[in-house]
Tab-separated table of C-alpha atoms in Angstrom:
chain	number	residue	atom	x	y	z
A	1	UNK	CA	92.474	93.598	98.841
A	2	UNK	CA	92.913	91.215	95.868
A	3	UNK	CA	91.840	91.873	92.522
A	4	UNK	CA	91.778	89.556	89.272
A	5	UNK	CA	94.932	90.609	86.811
A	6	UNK	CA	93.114	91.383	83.715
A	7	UNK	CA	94.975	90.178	80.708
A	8	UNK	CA	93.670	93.052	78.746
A	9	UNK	CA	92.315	90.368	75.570
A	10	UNK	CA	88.923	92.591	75.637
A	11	UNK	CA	91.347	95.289	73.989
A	12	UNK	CA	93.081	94.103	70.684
A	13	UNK	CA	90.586	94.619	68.924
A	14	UNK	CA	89.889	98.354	69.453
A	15	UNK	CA	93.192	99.387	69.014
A	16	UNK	CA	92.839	100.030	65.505
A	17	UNK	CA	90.449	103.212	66.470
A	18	UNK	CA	92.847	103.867	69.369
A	19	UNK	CA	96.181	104.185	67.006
A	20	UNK	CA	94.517	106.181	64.531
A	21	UNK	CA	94.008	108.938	66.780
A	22	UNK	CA	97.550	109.542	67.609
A	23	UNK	CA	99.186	111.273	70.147
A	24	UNK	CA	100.671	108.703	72.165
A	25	UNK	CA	103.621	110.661	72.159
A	26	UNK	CA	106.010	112.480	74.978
A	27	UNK	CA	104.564	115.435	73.679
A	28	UNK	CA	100.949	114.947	74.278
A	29	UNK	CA	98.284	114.723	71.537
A	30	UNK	CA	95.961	116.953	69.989
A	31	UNK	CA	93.054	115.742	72.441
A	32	UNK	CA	95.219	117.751	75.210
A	33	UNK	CA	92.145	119.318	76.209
A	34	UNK	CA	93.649	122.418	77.994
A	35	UNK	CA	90.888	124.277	77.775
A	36	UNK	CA	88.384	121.976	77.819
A	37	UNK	CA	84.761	122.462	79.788
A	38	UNK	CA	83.925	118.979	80.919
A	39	UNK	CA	85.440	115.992	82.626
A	40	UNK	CA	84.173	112.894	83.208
A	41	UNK	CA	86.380	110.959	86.129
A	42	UNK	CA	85.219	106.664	86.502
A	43	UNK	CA	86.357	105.347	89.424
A	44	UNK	CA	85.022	102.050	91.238
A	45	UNK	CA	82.237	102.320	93.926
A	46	UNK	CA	85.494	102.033	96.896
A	47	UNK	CA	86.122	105.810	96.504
A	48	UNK	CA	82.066	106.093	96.415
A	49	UNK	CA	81.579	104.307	99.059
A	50	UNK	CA	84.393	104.755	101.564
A	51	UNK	CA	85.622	108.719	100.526
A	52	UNK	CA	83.723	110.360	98.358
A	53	UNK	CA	84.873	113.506	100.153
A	54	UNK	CA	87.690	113.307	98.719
A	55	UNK	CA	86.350	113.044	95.463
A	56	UNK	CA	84.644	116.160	96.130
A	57	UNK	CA	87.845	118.347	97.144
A	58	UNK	CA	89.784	117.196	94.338
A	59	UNK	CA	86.598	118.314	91.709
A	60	UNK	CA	86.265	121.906	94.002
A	61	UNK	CA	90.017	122.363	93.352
A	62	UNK	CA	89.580	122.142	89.716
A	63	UNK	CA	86.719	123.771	89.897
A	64	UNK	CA	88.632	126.984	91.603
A	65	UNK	CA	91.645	126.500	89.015
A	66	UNK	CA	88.794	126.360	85.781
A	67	UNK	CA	85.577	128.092	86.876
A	68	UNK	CA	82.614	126.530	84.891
A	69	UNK	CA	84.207	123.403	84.132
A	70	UNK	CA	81.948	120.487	84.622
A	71	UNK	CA	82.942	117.538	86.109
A	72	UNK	CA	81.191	114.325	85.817
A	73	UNK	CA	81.342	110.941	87.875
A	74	UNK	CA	80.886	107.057	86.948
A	75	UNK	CA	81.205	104.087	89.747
A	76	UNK	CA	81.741	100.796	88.791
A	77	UNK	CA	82.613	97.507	90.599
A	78	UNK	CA	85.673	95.802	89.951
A	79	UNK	CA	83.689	92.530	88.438
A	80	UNK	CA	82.312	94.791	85.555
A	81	UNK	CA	84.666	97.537	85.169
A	82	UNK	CA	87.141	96.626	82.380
A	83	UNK	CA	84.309	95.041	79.892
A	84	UNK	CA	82.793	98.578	80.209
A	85	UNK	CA	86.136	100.249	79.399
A	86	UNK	CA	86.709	98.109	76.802
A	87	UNK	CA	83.774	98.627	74.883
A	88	UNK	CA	83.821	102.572	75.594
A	89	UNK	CA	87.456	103.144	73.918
A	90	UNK	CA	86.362	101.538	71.156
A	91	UNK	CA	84.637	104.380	70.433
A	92	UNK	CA	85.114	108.270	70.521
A	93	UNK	CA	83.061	108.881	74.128
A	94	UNK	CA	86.275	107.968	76.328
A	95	UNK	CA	86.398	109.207	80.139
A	96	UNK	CA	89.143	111.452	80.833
A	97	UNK	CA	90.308	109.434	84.157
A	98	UNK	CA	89.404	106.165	84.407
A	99	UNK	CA	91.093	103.846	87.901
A	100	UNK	CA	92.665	101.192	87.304
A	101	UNK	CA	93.952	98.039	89.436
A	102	UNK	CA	97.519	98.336	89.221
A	103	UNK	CA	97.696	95.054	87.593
A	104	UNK	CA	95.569	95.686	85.461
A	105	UNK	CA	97.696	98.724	83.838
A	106	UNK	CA	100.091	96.612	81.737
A	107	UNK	CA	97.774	95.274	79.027
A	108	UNK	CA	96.473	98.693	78.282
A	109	UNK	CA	99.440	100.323	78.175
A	110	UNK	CA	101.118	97.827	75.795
A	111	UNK	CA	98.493	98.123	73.390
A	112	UNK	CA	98.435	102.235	73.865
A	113	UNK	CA	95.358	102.636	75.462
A	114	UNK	CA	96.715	105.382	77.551
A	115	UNK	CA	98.242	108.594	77.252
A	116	UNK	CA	101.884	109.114	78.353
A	117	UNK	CA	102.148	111.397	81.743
A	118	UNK	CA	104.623	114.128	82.685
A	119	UNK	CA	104.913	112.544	86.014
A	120	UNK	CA	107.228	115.541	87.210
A	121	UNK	CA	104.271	117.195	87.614
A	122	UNK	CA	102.488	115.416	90.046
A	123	UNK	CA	103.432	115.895	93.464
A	124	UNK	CA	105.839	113.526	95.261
A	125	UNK	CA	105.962	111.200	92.178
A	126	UNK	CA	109.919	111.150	92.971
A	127	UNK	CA	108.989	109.404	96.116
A	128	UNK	CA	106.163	106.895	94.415
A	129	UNK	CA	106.736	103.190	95.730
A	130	UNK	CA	108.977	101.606	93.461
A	131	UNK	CA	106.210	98.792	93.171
A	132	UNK	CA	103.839	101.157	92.429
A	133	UNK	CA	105.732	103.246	90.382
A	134	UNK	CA	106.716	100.156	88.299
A	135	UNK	CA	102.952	99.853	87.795
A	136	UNK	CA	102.504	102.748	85.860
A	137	UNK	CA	105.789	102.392	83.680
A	138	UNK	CA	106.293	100.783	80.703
A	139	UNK	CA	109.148	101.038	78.234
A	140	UNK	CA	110.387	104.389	80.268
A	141	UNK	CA	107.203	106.011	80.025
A	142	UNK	CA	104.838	107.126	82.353
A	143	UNK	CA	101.430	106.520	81.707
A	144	UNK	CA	99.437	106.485	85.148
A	145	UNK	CA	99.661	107.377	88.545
A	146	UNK	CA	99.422	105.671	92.027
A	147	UNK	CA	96.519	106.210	93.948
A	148	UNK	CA	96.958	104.086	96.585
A	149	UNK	CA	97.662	100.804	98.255
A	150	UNK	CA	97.663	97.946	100.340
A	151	UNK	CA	100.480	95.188	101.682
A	152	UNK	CA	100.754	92.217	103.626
A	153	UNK	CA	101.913	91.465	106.972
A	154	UNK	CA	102.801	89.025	108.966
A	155	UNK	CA	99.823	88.147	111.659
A	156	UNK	CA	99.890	85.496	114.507
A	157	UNK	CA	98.325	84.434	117.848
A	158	UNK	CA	99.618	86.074	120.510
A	159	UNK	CA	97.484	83.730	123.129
A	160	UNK	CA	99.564	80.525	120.932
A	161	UNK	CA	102.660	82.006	121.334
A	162	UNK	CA	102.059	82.961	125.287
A	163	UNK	CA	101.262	78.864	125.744
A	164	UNK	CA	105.300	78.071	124.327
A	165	UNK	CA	106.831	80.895	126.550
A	166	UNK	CA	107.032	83.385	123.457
A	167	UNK	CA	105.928	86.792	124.647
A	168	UNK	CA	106.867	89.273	121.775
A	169	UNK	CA	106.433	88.750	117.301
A	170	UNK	CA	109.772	87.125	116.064
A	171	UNK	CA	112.089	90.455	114.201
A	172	UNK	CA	114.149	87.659	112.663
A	173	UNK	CA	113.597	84.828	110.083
A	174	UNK	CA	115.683	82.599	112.552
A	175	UNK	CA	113.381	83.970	115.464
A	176	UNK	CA	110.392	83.221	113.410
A	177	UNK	CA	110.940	79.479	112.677
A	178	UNK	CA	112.381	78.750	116.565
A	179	UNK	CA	108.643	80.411	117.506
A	180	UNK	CA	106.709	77.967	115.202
A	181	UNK	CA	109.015	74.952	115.797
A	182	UNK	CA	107.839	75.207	119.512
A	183	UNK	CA	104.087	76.035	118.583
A	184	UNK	CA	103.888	73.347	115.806
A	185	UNK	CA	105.799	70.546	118.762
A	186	UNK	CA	102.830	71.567	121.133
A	187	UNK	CA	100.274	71.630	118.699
A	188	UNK	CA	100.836	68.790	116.601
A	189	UNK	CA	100.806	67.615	113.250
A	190	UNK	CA	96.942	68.327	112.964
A	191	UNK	CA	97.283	71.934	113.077
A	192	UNK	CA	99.201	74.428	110.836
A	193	UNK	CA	102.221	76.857	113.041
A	194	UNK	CA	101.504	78.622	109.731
A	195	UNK	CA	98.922	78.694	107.750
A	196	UNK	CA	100.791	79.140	103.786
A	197	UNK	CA	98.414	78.081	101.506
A	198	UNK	CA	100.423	76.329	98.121
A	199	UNK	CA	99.151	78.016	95.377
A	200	UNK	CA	99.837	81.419	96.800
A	201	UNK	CA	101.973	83.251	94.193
A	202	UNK	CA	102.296	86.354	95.920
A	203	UNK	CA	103.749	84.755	99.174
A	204	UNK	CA	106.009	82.317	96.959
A	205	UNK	CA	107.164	85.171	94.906
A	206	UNK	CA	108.254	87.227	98.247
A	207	UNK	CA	110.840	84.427	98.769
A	208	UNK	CA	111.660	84.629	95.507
A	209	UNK	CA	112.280	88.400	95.962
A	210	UNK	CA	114.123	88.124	99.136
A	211	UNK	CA	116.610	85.606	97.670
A	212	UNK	CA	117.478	87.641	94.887
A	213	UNK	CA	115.764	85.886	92.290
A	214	UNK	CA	112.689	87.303	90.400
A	215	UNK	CA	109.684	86.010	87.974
A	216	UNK	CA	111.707	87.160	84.711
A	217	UNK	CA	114.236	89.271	84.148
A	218	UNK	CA	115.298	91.348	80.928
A	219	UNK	CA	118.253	91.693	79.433
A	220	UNK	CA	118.897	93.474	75.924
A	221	UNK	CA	115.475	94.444	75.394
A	222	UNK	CA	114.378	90.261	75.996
A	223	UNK	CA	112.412	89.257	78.997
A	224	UNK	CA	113.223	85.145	80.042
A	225	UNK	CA	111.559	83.348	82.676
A	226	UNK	CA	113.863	83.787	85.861
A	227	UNK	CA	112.497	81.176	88.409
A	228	UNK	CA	114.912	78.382	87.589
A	229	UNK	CA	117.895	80.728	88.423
A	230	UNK	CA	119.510	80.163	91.567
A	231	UNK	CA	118.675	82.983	93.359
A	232	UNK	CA	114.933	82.008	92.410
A	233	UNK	CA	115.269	78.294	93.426
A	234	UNK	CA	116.688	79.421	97.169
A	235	UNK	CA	113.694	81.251	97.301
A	236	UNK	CA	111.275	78.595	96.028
A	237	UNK	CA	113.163	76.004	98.043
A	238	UNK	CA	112.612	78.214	101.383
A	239	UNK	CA	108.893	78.160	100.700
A	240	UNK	CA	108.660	74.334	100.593
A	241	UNK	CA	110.343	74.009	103.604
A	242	UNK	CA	107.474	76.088	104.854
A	243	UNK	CA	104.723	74.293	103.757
A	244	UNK	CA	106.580	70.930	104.213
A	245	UNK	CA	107.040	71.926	107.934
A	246	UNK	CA	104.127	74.604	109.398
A	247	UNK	CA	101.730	73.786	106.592
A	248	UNK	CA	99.091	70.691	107.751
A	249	UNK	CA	95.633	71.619	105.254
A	250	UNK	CA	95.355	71.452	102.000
A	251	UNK	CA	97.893	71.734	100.187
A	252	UNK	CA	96.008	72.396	96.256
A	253	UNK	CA	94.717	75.823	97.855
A	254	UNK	CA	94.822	79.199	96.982
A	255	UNK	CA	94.882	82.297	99.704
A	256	UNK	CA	91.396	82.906	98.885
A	257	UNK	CA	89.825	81.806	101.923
A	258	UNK	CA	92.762	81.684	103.823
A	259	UNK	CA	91.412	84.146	106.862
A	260	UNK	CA	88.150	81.740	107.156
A	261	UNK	CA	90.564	79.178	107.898
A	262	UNK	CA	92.261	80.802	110.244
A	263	UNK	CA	89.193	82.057	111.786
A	264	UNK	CA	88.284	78.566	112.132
A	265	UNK	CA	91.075	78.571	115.131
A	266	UNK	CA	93.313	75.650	113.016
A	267	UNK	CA	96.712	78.157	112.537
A	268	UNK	CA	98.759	80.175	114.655
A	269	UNK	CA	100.249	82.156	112.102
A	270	UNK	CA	99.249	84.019	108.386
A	271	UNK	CA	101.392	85.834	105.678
A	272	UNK	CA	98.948	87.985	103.975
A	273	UNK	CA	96.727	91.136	103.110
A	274	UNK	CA	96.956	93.275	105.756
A	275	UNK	CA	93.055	93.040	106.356
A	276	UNK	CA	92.948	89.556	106.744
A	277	UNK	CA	93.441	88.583	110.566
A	278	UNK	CA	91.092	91.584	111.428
A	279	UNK	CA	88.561	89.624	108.698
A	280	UNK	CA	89.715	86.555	111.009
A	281	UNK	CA	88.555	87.974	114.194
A	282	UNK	CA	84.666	89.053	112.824
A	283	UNK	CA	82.493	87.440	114.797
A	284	UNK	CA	81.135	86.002	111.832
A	285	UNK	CA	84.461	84.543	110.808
A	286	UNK	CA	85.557	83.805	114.462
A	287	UNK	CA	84.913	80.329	115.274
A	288	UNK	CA	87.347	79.628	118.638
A	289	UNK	CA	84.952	81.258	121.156
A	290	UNK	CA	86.091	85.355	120.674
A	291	UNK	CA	89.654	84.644	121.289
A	292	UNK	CA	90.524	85.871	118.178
A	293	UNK	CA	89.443	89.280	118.875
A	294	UNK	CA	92.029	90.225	121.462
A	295	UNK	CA	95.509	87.640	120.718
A	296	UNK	CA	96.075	88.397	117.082
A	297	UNK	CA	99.223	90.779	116.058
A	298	UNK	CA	100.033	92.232	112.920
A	299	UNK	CA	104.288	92.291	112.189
A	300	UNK	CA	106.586	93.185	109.708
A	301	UNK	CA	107.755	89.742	108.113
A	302	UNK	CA	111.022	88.703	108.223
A	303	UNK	CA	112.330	87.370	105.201
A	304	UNK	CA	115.532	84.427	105.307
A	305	UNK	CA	117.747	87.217	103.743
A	306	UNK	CA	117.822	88.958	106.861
A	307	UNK	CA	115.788	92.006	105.506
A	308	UNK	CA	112.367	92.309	105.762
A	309	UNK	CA	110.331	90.087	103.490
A	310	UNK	CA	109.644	92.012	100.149
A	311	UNK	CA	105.648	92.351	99.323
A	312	UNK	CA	103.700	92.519	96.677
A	313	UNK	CA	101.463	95.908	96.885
A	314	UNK	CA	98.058	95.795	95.319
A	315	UNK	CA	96.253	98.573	94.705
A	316	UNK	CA	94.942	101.782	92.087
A	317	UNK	CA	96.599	103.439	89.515
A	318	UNK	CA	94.905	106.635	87.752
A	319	UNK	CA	94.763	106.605	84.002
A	320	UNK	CA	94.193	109.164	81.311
A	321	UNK	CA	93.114	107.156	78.343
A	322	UNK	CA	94.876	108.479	74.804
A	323	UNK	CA	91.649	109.016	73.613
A	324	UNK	CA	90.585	111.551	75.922
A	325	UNK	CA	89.703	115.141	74.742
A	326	UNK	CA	90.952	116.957	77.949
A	327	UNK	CA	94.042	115.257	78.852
A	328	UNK	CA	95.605	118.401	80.664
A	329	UNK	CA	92.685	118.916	82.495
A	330	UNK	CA	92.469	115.259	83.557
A	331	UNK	CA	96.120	115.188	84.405
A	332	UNK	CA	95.655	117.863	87.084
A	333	UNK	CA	92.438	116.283	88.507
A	334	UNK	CA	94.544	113.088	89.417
A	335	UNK	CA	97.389	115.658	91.133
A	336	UNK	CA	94.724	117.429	93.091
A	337	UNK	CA	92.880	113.678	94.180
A	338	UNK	CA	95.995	112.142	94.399
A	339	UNK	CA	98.244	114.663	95.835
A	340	UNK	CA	99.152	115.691	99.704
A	341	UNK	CA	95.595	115.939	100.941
A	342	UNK	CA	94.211	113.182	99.291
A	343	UNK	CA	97.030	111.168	100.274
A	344	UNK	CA	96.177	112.179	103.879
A	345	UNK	CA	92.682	111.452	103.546
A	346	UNK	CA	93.101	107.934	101.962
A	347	UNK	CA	95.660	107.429	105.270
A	348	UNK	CA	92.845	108.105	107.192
A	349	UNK	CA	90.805	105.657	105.966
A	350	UNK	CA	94.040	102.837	106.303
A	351	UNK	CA	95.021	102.779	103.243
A	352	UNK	CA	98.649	102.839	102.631
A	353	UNK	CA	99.936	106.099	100.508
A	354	UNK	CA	101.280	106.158	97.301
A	355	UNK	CA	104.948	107.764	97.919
A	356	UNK	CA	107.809	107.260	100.937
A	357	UNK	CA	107.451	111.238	102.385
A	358	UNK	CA	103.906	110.289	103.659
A	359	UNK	CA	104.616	106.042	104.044
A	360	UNK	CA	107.026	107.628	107.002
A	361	UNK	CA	104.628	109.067	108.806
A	362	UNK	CA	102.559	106.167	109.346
A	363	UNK	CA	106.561	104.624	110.319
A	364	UNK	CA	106.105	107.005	112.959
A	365	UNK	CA	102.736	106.164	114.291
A	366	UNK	CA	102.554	102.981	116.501
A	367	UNK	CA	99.021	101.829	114.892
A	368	UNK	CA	100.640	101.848	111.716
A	369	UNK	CA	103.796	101.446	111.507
A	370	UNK	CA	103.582	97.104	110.934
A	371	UNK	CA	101.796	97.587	107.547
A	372	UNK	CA	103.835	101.068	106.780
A	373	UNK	CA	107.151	99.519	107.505
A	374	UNK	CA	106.699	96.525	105.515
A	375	UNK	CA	105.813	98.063	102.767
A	376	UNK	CA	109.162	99.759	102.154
A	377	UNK	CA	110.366	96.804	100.637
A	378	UNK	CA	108.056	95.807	97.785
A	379	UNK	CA	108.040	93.806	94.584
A	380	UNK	CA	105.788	93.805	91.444
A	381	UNK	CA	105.192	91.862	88.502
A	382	UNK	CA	107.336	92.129	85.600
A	383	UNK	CA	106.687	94.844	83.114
A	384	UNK	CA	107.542	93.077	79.988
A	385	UNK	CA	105.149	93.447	76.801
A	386	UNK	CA	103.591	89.986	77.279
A	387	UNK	CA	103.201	89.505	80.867
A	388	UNK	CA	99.519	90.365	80.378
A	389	UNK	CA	98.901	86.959	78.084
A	390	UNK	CA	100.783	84.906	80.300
A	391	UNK	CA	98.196	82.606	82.310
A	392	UNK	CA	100.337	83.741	85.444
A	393	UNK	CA	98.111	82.418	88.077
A	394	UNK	CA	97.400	79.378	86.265
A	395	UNK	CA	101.773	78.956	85.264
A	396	UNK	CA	102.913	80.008	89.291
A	397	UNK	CA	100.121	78.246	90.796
A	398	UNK	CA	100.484	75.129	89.088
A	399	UNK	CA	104.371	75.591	89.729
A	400	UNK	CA	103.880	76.009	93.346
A	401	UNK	CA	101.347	72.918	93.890
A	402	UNK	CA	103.807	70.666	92.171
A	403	UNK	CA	106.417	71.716	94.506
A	404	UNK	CA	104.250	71.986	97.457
A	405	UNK	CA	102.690	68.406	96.904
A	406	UNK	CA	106.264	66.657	95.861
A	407	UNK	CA	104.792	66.034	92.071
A	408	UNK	CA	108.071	67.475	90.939
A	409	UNK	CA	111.593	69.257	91.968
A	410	UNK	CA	111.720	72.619	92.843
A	411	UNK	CA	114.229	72.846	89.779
A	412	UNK	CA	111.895	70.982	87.351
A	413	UNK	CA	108.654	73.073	88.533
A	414	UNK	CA	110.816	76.126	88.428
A	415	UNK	CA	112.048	75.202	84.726
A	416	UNK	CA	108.505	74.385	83.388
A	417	UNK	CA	106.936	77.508	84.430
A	418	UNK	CA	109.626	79.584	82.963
A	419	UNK	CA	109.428	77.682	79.228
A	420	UNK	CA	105.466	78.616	79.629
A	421	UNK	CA	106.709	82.051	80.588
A	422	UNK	CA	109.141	82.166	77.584
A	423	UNK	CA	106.505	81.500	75.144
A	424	UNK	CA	104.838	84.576	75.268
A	425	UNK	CA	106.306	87.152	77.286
A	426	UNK	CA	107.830	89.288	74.873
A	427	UNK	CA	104.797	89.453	72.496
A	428	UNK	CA	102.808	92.610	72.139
């Protein structure tokens, strides 16, 4: 699943209306709404299309808890979805829940957009993913809550492997790179033992993570670009020496089409969305005969640290925006859709849960336990007031091509990227 981050500019300029209502206090405002009669809930056509049940059980439980509220629903698709926001909190018809990308959550809640959460009152939010909990947090408040997500995983050929003598996924980083020496030896340089496309940030930034670096760190109430500290360059120079070694395509792509490729039969090995070798192996996509269909393998990743590989978890957060006039009541629509049934429901459909109680069941269950397990470890984007105006994709993937493509130094790609960082971070 990959969504656009949206750097919120559609919002400055209705903030005026939004800080003149108030209430974006720990408190709550006066548009609490407790005994409000309506609720209108957007969320994007994925919970229309794919659980709407769910949707249903959460409104009957409301329902039960308020008799004659009325509760009204809005789908939108991701393309669309924020411009429409946008334009509606500019005025005084705001929805009461609206979902949210969890990237998507910073810009709004910088410019108070949102109302601040109890989160002690939604169930399990103790055990929320710290990368998903992260999402919803900003400047110690809560102001959203996870609805649910989706990793990446390690995925490779197990027919590929079989033809070097390798019968089982590598458990170590050390394992991993023996496996694809052999495969790339046999294969040649024409063909990728790994498939890493250069200008993906969100496999670059796992090495990051696993060596201890980060994007930017804060210190003192100051975020500074982090990716030319040590820890950060191990990372970044581990990455090279992937692409320099496994990596034989292009090396000024993104992960965009990265499971055509594969499908295409030229790789033995992806890091990436947890959907993407199963998008591989569609007979659409599938261009090596059907073989696709019954050698690839999900695994956890190993990372060099010797821990798994920290990932990036995308997904939706819930959101109650400040404006709202039944914030009470929309706070305890997101516990009931968001809470143990739902979580089970949105299990169901393969999505990964929101919290660690319920991620260890699907630990637990062999046909889930890959994605499950490797999304304990997870890392997320940094939470600082200005992340949202920093051209991030345009900064890391023009950082990562440089170093990819040898048109600089790890250390001087690394340093540029964190002065374009620097410039804007901290601004609200």
């Amino acid at each position: 699943m990959k969504r656009k981050l949206i750097a919120a500019i559609g919002i400055a300029g209705m903030m005026v209306s939004i800080a003149a209502c108030g209430g974006n206090d720990d408190k709550g405002s006066s548009n609490s709404g407790a005994d409000a009669k309506e609720l209108t809930v957007w969320l994007t056509v994925d919970a229309q299309n794919n659980w709407p049940e769910l949707v249903k059980a959460a409104d009957a439980a409301v329902q039960k808890a308020h008799p004659g509220v009325k509760i009204k629903h809005e789908y939108y698709g991701w393309p669309d979805k924020n411009t429409k926001l946008d334009a509606v909190l500019a005025t005084d018809k705001a929805p009461d829940v609206v979902e949210m990308g969890n990237t998507e959550m910073l810009g709004y809640m910088v410019k108070g957009a949102f109302a601040p959460l109890d989160a002690s009152k939604f169930t399990n939010s103790s055990q929320w993913l710290d990368g998903l909990k992260a999402s919803v947090t900003y400047d110690g408040k809560t102001y959203g809550v996870p609805y649910y997500a989706g990793g990446r995983v390690g995925n490779w050929r197990s027919d590929i492997a079989a033809s070097v003598g390798i019968k089982t996924p590598p458990k170590t980083y050390t394992e991993l790179t023996a496996d694809l020496d052999k495969i790339q030896k046999k294969e040649g340089d024409k063909f990728s033992a790994w498939y890493q496309p250069t200008r993906d940030w969100y496999a670059a930034m796992s090495f990051v993570y696993d060596a201890g670096g980060s994007i930017a760190a804060e210190s003192g109430g100051q975020w500074k670009g982090n990716l030319s500290s040590p820890e950060s360059i191990k990372g970044l120079t581990e990455f090279k020496n992937v692409i320099d070694k496994y990596m034989h395509g292009d090396k000024t792509k993104d992960e965009s089409d990265r499971y055509i490729v594969y499908g295409q039969g030229k790789a033995a090995m992806i890091f990436g969305a947890a959907w993407e070798g199963a998008s591989a192996a569609d007979p659409k996509a599938d261009k090596t005969g059907g073989k696709l269909k019954t050698s690839l393998v999900n695994f956890v990743m190993p990372g060099p640290s010797g821990k798994n590989m920290p990932v990036f978890l995308g997904g939706s957060d819930l959101a109650v925006p400040v404006k709202s006039k039944a914030q009470a009541l929309a706070a305890e629509w997101i516990n009931a859709f968001t809470g143990p049934s739902g979580q089970k429901g949105l299990m169901a459909k393969g999505n990964l849960p929101n919290n660690k109680t319920d991620l260890a069941t699907l630990k637990n269950d062999p046909a889930t336990a890959v994605p499950a397990t490797a999304a304990e470890s997870n890392w997320f984007v940094p939470m600082a007031p200005g992340w949202g105006q920093v051209e991030k994709a345009q900064v890391l993937q023009t950082m990562l091509q440089n170093i990819g493509t040898g048109k600089q130094s790890v250390e001087d790609a690394a340093k540029a990227a964190d002065t374009a960082i620097d410039k804007v971070i901290n601004t609200k």
